[in-house]
Amino acid sequence: MSELMCDSLWRASAPKGPELSPLTEDLEVDVVIIGGGFTGLSTALHLAKVGKKVVVVEAKEIGFGGSGRNVGLANAGVWLEPNQLDAALGREAGGALYDMLGKGPDYVYGLIEQYQIECEPVRKGTLHAGVGKQGLAQLQRRYQQMAERGSPVKLLTASEAQQRIGSKSFNSALFDPRAGTIQPMGYARGLAHAALKEGAQLFDQSPVVGIEKLGSRWQICVANAKVMADQVVLAANAYADFFLKPQERKFVPISYSQMATKPLSASELERILPGKEGLWDTCMVMSSFRLDNQGRLIFGGMGNTGTMHTDWAKQRLKDLYPFLSKVEFEYFWSGKIAYSDDHLPHCQVLDQGLFSVSGYSGRGICTGTLMGKELAELLAGQRSQTTFPMDTLGEISMREMKRVFYEVSAHTYHYGQRTHVLG
């Protein structure tokens, strides 16, 4: 299935974004931001609020990339376990990043309320569901490390988890009450409206074809116009097309696909995630599921969409919820997650006045929003560095081999699960 989002539930159900047009006239601004996702829009919003003249140029449409294809889990923290985070950055820097991202959902839901963003915000927490002995051990480690740092998480027993999830397939779950779910395309479009309200300029259908440093300033070229700026932010993340293509070599792109059912019956909704939490599991080939405001069940898993992926998803849902009537999917879509080698988000300084963000590892909503806020403060001279690592990433060795490994692993897992069921 193509990368076009014509079959995306989020694109189909989100409120309309602002009416934008391609950039056709030359401009001079303080900051130009390339990419209209969570990070780029948050950066623009926060810069405009302090009076900076800022422009966003988006190659496709607002939220086209990973932001609009997101699962919609507004999680606290990073992908790594807290001790791994400390080992990677040092206790002080790791602790600062952990604490800051722990407050990420507060900030995101605060922006949603402040700007009245229509994005189906539900703050009922998230469940990290345990599968097998290794999954239980992982959650026990995470719970202990998070509790030691004061996080209000709870490790649910098998019976508690099964009741909260509505399925007997899990032996535990780590509940985080700080988190929740949103409609990600609605959030992206809402951030765009907010940025415009604060005075930012936004242009879509404007792929950047060149960038050049002229003295102390930067010239960014699109098809029919140029922008001169003091500072540039590359905020394409896993969608580094056109002239940004070299940035792709700094992360491994992982495919993640999602499918949405038709709205479930009232009796089914009473049994499936009755508390309306979002969920992902501990399987090596991770899957996720959640509900939307119309009662659709959205199921996702690593790998590209296709017949095998869809067949596996249908069977997996039947295994999880045997009482479900025939599973019918209305929407299918896929996206890319940017995994850095250390699984950490980075704010890179590529040159004087040239910044690039990358590596959210599937935690883009809160991470991207806060990255944009801190990056705006950095560019406005309100801070000397970000809480995020600011080292420049090198190219990942054997990147294509690693990408293929993830894809083949997902394919093999889905095939094995399907064969096991059919056998």
PDB file of C-alpha atoms in Angstrom, residues 4-5 18 30 42 45 80 82 134 157 164 179 212 264-266 297 315 325 332 336 368 387 399 413 418:
ATOM      1  CA  LEU A   4      -0.626   8.187   0.569  1.00  0.00           C
ATOM      2  CA  MET A   5      -3.053   8.684   3.434  1.00  0.00           C
ATOM      3  CA  PRO A  18      -6.122  25.751   7.807  1.00  0.00           C
ATOM      4  CA  ASP A  30      14.115  35.105  11.473  1.00  0.00           C
ATOM      5  CA  SER A  42       5.337  23.476  17.939  1.00  0.00           C
ATOM      6  CA  LEU A  45       3.995  28.329  17.575  1.00  0.00           C
ATOM      7  CA  LEU A  80      14.438   3.417  26.970  1.00  0.00           C
ATOM      8  CA  PRO A  82      15.132   4.860  33.029  1.00  0.00           C
ATOM      9  CA  GLN A 134      10.273 -11.733  29.374  1.00  0.00           C
ATOM     10  CA  THR A 157      -1.457  -8.196  38.239  1.00  0.00           C
ATOM     11  CA  ARG A 164      -8.705  -3.501  32.279  1.00  0.00           C
ATOM     12  CA  ALA A 179      -0.831   9.610  29.588  1.00  0.00           C
ATOM     13  CA  GLU A 212      22.737  27.433   0.948  1.00  0.00           C
ATOM     14  CA  LEU A 264     -18.103  -1.763  17.603  1.00  0.00           C
ATOM     15  CA  SER A 265     -21.384  -2.580  19.283  1.00  0.00           C
ATOM     16  CA  ALA A 266     -22.230  -1.216  22.727  1.00  0.00           C
ATOM     17  CA  LEU A 297     -10.888  -0.342  17.449  1.00  0.00           C
ATOM     18  CA  GLN A 315      -6.605 -13.260  13.694  1.00  0.00           C
ATOM     19  CA  SER A 325     -18.130 -10.664  15.700  1.00  0.00           C
ATOM     20  CA  PHE A 332      -5.649   0.887   6.446  1.00  0.00           C
ATOM     21  CA  LYS A 336       7.581   5.308   9.365  1.00  0.00           C
ATOM     22  CA  GLY A 368       7.932  16.490  19.377  1.00  0.00           C
ATOM     23  CA  THR A 387      17.355  19.112  27.630  1.00  0.00           C
ATOM     24  CA  ARG A 399      21.551   0.969   8.147  1.00  0.00           C
ATOM     25  CA  TYR A 413       6.444 -13.078  12.992  1.00  0.00           C
ATOM     26  CA  ARG A 418      -0.818 -16.911  10.946  1.00  0.00           C
TER      27      ARG A 418
END
